[in-house]
Short mmCIF file of C-alpha atoms and ligand atoms in Angstrom, two decimals:
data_model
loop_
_atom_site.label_atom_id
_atom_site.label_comp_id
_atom_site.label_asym_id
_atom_site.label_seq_id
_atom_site.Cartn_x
_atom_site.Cartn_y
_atom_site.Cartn_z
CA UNK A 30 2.77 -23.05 4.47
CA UNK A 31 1.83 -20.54 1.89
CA UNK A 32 1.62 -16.93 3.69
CA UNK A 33 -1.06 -17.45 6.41
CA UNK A 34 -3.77 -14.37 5.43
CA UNK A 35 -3.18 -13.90 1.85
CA UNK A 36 -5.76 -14.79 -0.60
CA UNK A 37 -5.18 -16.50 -3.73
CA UNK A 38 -5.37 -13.83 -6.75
CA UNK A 39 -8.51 -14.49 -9.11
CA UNK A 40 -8.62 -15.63 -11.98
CA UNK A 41 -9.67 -11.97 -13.63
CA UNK A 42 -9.33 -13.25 -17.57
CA UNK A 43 -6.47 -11.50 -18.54
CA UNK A 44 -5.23 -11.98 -22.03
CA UNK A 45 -1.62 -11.26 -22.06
CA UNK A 46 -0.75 -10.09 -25.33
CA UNK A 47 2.37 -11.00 -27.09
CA UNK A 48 5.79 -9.49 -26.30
CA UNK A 49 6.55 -7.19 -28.58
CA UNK A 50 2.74 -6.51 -29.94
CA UNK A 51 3.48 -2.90 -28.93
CA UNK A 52 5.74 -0.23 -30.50
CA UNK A 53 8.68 -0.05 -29.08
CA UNK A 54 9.69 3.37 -26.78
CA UNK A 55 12.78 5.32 -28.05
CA UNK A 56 13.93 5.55 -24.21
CA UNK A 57 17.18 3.92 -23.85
CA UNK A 58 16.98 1.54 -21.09
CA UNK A 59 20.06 3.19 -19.55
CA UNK A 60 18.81 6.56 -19.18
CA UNK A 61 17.10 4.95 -15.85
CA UNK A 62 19.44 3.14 -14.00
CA UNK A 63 18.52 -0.48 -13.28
CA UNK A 64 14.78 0.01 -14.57
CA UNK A 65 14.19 -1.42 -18.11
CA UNK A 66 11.55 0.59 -19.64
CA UNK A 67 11.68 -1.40 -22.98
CA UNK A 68 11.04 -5.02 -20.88
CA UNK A 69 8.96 -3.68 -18.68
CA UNK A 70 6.82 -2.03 -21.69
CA UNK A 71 6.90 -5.36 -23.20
CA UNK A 72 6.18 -7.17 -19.70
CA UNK A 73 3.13 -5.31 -19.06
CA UNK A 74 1.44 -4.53 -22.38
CA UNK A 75 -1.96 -6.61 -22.18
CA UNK A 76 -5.85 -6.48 -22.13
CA UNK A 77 -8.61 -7.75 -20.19
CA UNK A 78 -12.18 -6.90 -20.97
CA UNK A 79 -11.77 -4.37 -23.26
CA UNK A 80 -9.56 -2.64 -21.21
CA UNK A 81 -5.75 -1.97 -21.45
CA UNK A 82 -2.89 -2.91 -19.07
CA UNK A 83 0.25 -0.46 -19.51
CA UNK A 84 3.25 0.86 -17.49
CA UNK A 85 3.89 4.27 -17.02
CA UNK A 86 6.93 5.72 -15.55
CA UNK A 87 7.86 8.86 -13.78
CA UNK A 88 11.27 10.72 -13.59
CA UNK A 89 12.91 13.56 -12.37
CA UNK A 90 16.57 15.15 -12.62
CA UNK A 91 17.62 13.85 -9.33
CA UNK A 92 17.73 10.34 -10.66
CA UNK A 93 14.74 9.19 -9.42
CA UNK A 94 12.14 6.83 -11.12
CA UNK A 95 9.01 5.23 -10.75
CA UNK A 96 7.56 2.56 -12.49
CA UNK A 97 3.31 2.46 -12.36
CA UNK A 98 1.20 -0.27 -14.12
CA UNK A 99 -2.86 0.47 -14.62
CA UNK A 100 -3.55 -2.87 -13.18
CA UNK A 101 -4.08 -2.19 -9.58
CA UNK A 102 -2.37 1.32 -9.94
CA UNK A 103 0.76 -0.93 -8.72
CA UNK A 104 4.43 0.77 -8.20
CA UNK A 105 6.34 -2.10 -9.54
CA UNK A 106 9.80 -0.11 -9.11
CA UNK A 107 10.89 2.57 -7.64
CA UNK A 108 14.67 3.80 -8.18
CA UNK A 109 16.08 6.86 -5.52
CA UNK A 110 19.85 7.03 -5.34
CA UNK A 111 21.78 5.94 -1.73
CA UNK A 112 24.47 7.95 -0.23
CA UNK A 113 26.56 6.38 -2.44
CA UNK A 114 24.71 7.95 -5.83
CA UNK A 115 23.76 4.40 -7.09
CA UNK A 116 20.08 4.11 -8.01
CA UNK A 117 18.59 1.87 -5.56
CA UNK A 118 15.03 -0.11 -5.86
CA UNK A 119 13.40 -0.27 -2.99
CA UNK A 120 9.77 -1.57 -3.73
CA UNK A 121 8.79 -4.96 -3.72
CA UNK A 122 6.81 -6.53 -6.97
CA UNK A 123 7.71 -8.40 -10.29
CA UNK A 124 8.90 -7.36 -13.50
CA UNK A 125 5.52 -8.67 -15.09
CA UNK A 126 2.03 -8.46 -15.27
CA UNK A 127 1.68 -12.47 -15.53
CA UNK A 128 3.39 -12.83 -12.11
CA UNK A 129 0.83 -10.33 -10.28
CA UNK A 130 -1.93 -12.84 -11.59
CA UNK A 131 -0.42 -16.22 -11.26
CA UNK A 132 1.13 -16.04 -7.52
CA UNK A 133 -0.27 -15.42 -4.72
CA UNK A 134 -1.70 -12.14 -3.61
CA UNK A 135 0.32 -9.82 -1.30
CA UNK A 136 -0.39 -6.28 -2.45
CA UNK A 137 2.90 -5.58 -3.80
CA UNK A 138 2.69 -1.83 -4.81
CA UNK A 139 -1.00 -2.03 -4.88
CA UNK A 140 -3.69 1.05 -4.65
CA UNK A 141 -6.15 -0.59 -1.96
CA UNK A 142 -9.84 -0.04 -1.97
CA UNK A 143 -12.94 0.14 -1.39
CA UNK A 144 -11.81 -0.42 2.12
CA UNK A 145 -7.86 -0.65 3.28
CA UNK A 146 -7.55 -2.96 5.67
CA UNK A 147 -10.03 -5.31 7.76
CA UNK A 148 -13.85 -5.18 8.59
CA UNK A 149 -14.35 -7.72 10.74
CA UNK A 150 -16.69 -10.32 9.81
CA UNK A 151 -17.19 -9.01 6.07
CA UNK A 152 -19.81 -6.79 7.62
CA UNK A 153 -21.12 -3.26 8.78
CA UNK A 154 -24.75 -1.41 8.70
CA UNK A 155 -25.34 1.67 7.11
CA UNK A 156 -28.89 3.25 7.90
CA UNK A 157 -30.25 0.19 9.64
CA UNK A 158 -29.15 -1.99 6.35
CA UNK A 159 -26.41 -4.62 6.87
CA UNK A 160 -23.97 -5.02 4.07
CA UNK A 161 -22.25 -7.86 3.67
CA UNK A 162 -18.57 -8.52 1.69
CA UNK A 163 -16.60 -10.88 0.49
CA UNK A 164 -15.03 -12.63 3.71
CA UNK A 165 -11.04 -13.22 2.17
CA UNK A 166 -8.93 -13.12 5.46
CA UNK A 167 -10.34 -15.81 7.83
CA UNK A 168 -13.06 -14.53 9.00
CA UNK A 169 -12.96 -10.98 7.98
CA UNK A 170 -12.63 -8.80 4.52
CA UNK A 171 -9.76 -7.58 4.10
CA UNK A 172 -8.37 -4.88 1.56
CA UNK A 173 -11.47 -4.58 -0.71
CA UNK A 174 -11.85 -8.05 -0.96
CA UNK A 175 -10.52 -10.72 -4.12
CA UNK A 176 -11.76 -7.79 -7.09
CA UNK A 177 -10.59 -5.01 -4.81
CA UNK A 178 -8.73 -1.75 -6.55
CA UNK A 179 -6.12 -3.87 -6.53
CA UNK A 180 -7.17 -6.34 -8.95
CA UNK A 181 -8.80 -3.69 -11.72
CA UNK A 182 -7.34 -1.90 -14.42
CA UNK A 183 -7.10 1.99 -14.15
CA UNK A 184 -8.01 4.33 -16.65
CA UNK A 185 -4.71 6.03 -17.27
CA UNK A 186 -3.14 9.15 -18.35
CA UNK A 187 0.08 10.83 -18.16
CA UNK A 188 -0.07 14.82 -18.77
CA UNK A 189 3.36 15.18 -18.04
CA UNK A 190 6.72 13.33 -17.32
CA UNK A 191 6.05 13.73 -13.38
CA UNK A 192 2.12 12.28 -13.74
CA UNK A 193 -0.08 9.68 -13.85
CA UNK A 194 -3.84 10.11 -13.80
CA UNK A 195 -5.36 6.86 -12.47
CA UNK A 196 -9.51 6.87 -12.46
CA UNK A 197 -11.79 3.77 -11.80
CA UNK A 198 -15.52 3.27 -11.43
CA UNK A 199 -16.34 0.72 -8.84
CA UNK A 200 -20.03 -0.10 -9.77
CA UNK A 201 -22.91 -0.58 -7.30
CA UNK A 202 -22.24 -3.66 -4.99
CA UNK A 203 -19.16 -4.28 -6.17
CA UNK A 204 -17.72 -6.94 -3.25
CA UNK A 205 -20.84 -6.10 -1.45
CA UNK A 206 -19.70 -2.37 -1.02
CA UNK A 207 -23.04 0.14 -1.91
CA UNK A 208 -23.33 3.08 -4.17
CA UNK A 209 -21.83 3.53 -7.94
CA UNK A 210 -18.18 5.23 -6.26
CA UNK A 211 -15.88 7.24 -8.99
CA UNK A 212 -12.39 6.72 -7.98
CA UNK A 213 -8.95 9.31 -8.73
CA UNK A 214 -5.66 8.35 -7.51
CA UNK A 215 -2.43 10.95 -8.98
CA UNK A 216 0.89 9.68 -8.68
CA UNK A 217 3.39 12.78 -8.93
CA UNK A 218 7.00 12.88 -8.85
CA UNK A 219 8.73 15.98 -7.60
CA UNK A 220 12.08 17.31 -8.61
CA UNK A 221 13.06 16.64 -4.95
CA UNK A 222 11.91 13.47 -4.48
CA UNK A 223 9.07 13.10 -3.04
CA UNK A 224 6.26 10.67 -4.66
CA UNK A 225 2.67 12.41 -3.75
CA UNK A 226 -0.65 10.45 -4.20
CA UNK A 227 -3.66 12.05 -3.84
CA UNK A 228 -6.94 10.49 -3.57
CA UNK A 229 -10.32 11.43 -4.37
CA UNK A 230 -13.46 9.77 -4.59
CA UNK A 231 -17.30 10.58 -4.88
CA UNK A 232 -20.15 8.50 -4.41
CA UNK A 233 -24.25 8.31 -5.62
CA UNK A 234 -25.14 6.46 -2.45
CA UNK A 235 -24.37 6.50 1.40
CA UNK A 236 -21.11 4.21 1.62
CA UNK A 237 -17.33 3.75 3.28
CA UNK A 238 -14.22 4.57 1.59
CA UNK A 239 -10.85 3.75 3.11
CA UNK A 240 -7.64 4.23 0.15
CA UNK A 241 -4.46 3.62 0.42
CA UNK A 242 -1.18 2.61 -1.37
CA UNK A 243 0.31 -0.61 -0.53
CA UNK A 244 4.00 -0.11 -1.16
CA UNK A 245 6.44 -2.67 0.34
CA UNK A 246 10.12 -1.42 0.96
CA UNK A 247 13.12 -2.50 1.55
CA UNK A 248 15.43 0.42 1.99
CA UNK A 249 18.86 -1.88 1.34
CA UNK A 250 17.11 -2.71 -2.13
CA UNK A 251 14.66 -4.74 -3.08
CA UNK A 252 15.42 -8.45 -2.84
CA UNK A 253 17.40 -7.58 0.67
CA UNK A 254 16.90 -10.33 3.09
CA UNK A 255 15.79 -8.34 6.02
CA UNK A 256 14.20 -4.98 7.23
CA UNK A 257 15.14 -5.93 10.75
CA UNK A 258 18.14 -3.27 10.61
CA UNK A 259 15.93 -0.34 9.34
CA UNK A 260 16.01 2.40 12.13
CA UNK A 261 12.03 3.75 12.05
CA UNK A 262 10.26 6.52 14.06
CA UNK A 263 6.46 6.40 14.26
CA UNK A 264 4.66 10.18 15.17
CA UNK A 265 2.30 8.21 17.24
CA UNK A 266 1.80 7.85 20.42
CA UNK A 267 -0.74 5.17 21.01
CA UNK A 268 -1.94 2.29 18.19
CA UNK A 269 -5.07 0.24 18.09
CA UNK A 270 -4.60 -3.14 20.13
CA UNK A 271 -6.05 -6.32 17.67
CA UNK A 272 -7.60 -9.51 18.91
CA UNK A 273 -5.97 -12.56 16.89
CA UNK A 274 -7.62 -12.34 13.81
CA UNK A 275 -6.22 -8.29 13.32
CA UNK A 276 -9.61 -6.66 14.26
CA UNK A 277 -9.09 -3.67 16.46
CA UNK A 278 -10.55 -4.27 20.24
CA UNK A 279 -11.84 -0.55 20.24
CA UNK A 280 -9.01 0.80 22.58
CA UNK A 281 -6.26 3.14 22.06
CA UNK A 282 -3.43 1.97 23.97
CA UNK A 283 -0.27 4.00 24.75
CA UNK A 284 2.92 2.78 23.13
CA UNK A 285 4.92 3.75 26.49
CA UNK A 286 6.86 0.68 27.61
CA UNK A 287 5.76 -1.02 24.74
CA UNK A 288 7.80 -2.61 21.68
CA UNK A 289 5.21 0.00 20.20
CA UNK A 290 7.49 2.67 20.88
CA UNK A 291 8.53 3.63 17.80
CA UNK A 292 8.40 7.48 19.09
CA UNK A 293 12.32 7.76 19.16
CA UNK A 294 14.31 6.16 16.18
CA UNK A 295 14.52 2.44 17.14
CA UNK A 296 15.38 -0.53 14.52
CA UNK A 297 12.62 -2.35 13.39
CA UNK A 298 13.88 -5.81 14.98
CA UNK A 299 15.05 -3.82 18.86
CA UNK A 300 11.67 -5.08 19.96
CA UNK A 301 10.33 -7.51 18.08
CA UNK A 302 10.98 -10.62 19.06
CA UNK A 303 9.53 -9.51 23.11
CA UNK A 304 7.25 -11.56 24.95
CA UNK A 305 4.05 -9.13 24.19
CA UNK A 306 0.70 -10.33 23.49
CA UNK A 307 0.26 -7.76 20.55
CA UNK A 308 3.55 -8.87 18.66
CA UNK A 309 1.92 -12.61 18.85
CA UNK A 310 -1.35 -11.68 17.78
CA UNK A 311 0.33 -9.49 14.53
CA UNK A 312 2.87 -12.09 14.53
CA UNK A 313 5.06 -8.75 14.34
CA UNK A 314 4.40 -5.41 13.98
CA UNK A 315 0.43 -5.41 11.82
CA UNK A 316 -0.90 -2.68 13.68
CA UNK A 317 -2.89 0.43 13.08
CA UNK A 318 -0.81 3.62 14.55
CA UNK A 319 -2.66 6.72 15.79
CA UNK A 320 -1.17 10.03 14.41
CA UNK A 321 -0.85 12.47 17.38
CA UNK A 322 -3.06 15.03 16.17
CA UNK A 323 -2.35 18.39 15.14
CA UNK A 324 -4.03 21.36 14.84
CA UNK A 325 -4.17 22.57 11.60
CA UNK A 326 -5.41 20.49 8.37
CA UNK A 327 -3.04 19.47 5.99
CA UNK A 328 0.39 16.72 5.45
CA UNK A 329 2.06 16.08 8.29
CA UNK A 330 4.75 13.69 8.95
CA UNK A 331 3.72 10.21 10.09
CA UNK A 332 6.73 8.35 10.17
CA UNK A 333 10.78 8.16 9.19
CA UNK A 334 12.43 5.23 8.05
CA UNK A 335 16.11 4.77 7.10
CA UNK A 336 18.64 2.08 5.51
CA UNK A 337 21.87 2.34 7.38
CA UNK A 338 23.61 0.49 5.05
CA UNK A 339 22.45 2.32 1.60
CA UNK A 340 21.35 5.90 3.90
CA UNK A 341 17.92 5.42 2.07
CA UNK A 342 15.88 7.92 3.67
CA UNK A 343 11.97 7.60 2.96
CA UNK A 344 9.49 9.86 5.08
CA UNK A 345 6.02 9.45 5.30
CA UNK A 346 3.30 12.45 5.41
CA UNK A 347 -0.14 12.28 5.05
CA UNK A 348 -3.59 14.22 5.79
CA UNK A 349 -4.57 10.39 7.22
CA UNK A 350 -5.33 10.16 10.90
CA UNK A 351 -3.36 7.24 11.30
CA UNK A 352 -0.97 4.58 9.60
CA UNK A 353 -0.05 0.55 9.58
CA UNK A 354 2.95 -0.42 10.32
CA UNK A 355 3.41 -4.00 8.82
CA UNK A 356 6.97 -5.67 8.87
CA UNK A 357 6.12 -7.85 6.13
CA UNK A 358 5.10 -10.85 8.70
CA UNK A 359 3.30 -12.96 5.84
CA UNK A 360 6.59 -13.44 4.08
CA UNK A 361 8.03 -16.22 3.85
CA UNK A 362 10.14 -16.98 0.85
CA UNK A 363 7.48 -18.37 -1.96
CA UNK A 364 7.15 -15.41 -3.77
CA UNK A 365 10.26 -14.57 -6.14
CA UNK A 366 10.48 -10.75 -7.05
CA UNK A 367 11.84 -8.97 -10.02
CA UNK A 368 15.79 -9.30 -8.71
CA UNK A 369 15.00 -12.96 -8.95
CA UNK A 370 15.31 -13.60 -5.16
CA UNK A 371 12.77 -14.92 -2.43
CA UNK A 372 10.94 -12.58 -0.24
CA UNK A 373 11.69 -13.99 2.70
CA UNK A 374 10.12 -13.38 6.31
CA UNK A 375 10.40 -9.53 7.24
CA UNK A 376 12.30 -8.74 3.84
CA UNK A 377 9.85 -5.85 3.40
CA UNK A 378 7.65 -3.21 5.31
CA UNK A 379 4.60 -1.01 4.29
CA UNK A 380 3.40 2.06 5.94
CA UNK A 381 -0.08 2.50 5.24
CA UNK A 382 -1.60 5.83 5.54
CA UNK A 383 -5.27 5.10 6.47
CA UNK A 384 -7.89 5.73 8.44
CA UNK A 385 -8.36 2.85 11.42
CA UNK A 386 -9.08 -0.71 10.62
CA UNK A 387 -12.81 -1.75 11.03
CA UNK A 388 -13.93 1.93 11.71
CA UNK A 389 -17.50 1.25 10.16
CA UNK A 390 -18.30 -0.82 13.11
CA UNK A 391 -16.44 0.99 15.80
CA UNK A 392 -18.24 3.87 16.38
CA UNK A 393 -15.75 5.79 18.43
CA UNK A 394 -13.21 5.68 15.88
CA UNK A 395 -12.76 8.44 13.03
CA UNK A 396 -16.07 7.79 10.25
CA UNK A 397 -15.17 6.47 6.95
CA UNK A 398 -18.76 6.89 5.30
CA UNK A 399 -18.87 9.03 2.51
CA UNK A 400 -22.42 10.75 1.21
CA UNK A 401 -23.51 11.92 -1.77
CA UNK A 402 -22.59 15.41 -2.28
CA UNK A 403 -19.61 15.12 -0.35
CA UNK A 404 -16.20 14.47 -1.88
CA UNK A 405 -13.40 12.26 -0.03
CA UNK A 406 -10.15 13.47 -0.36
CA UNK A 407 -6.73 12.40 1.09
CA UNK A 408 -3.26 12.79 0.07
CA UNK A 409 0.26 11.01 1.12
CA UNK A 410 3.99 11.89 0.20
CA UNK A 411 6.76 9.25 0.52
CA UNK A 412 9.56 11.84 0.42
CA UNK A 413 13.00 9.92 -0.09
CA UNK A 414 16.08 11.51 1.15
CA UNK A 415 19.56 10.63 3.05
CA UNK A 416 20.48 9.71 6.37
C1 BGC F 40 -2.17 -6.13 6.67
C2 BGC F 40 -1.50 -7.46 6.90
C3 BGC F 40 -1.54 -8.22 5.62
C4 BGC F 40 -0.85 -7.42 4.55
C5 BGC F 40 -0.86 -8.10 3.22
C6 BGC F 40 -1.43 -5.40 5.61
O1 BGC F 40 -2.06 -4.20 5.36
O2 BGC F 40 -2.26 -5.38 7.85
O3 BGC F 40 -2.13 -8.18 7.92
O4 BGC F 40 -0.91 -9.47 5.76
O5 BGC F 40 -1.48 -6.18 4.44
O6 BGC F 40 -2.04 -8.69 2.97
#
């Protein structure tokens, strides 16, 4: 079967225009490694409603790269060298737009909005009115629904080499979500490595916001057939417990002689594959950690993840109370990436920085509305290093 929870990608009218209808760059394709800007420039140049579909990229001295479309605000490569000094990629996606709209959707590299993650049932109240969304995971929304972030082209612009200015505006009821909300995402490279997004985000009418970036990785290099051997620490001691369909029961449960444990560096596949009620409802690890707070405002780290084979280092920080940790349970092997392999079951990961699944109808958890007046603001650095 065709991953379980993943919806099928809509059709959003996208008129590809012809390779080559573009100018071509001057950038020589070898000035970045295994990333080749003039395909890539090619494979992404398009239009739909009026509105242009580009690539951007990003690059520093260190060898680094990142490749960012406007449709979705999707990393679609991203190039840090291993221990060895080869240029790895270690994101998940394809090396063209038509394969983001013609297979079906995972995410790959995606910004995610109005609401990351699940809201169970489609539905929350604001103010004594009930708002209903588009129901695209089972029973519940999930990710913004079908026309999320994900699935609209950005505004885009690139002040510098190390930049990109992404800005959306999702209109009044868009997927059921109130209030006309003017979205920012920046995507800058540093000299050492580190790929900071932050996120801003203003609204004319009482509603929830929830961003986040939904970057898979595979530390080995993209394509890699597992993740299993990927030695992770999580700063978190307790996660959110999910009933089978991945809404939160309301709990915080410790991760203490769990396979949640992720507190010390453990690989990703020590523990999964115990008898534990959790891993069966997730399937794996699809579970919302809880940051162990801290007392000043301000990134800290959530979570370190390393390749022992390449020495890929990436580490998370974020201002975000809390973060998923997903090991990429929905794969399993139809989707064919840019190296021209299968993603296969666990091939990937994403840590998502975010605040908690279904918060706007739990009311102990940390509040996700946003007012008028009031600006929502969040930031997250995946900081790549060596181990
Ligand atoms: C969710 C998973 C889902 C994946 C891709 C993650 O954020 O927690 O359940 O399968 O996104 O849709």
């Amino acid at each position: 079967m065709l991953m379980k929870n993943l919806s099928i990608l809509p059709v959003v009218g996208l008129a590809l225009l012809a390779a080559g209808c573009q100018s071509e760059p001057s950038a020589p394709a070898a000035a970045l490694g295994s990333i080749d800007t003039v395909a890539l420039k090619r494979a992404y140049a398009g239009e739909t409603e009026g509105k242009a579909v580009s690539i951007y990229f990003l690059r520093n001295a260190a060898q680094m790269q990142v490749a960012i479309t406007n449709f979705g605000g999707r990393v679609v490569a991203l190039q840090v060298p291993g221990k060895d000094g080869k240029p790895t990629d270690v994101v998940t996606g394809y090396n063209n737009l038509k394969d983001y709209l013609s297979q079906p959707e995972a995410y790959f590299g995606a910004i995610i909005g109005r609401y990351g993650n699940r809201i169970a049932r489609g539905k929350f109240q604001l103010d004594g009115t009930t708002y209903q969304l588009a129901v695209n995971n089972g029973v519940n929304a999930l990710h913004g629904g079908p026309k999320g972030f994900h699935n609209q082209v950005w505004d885009a612009s690139q002040p510098d080499a190390h930049t990109l200015v992404l800005n959306y505006i999702s209109k009044d009821g868009e997927e059921g979500y109130p209030g006309n909300l003017s979205v920012q995402v920046t995507y800058r490279l540093s000299e050492d490595n580190q790929l900071r997004i932050d996120y801003e985000a203003t609204t004319d009418k009482k509603t929830i916001v929830n961003l986040t970036n939904h970057s898979y990785f595979n530390l080995n290099g993209d394509g890699d057939s597992t993740i299993l051997d990927h030695v992770l620490t999580i700063n978190a001691d307790k996660f959110t417990p999910v009933d089978s369909t991945l809404i939160p029961t309301g709990i915080l449960q410790d991760v203490k002689g769990t396979p949640f444990d992720f507190t010390t560096a453990k690989a990703i596949g020590k523990d999964i594959g115990a008898s534990d009620a959790q891993l069966k409802n997730g399937l794996g690890y699809d579970h919302n950690f809880v940051l162990k707070p801290v007392a000043t405002a301000g990134l800290r780290e959530a979570a370190v993840v390393y390749s022992p084979n390449t020495g890929i280092q990436l580490t998370v920080l974020t201002t975000e109370p809390a973060i998923q940790f997903y090991s990429g349970n929905f794969l399993d092997g139809t989707l064919q990436g840019k190296s021209g392999k299968k993603y296969m079951h666990r091939s990937a990961f994403c840590l998502e920085t975010q605040h908690y699944p279904d918060a706007p109808n739990q009311p102990s958890f940390p509040s996700t509305t946003l007012e008028p007046g009031k600006k929502y603001q969040t930031s997250t650095v995946y900081a790549f290093g060596k181990h």
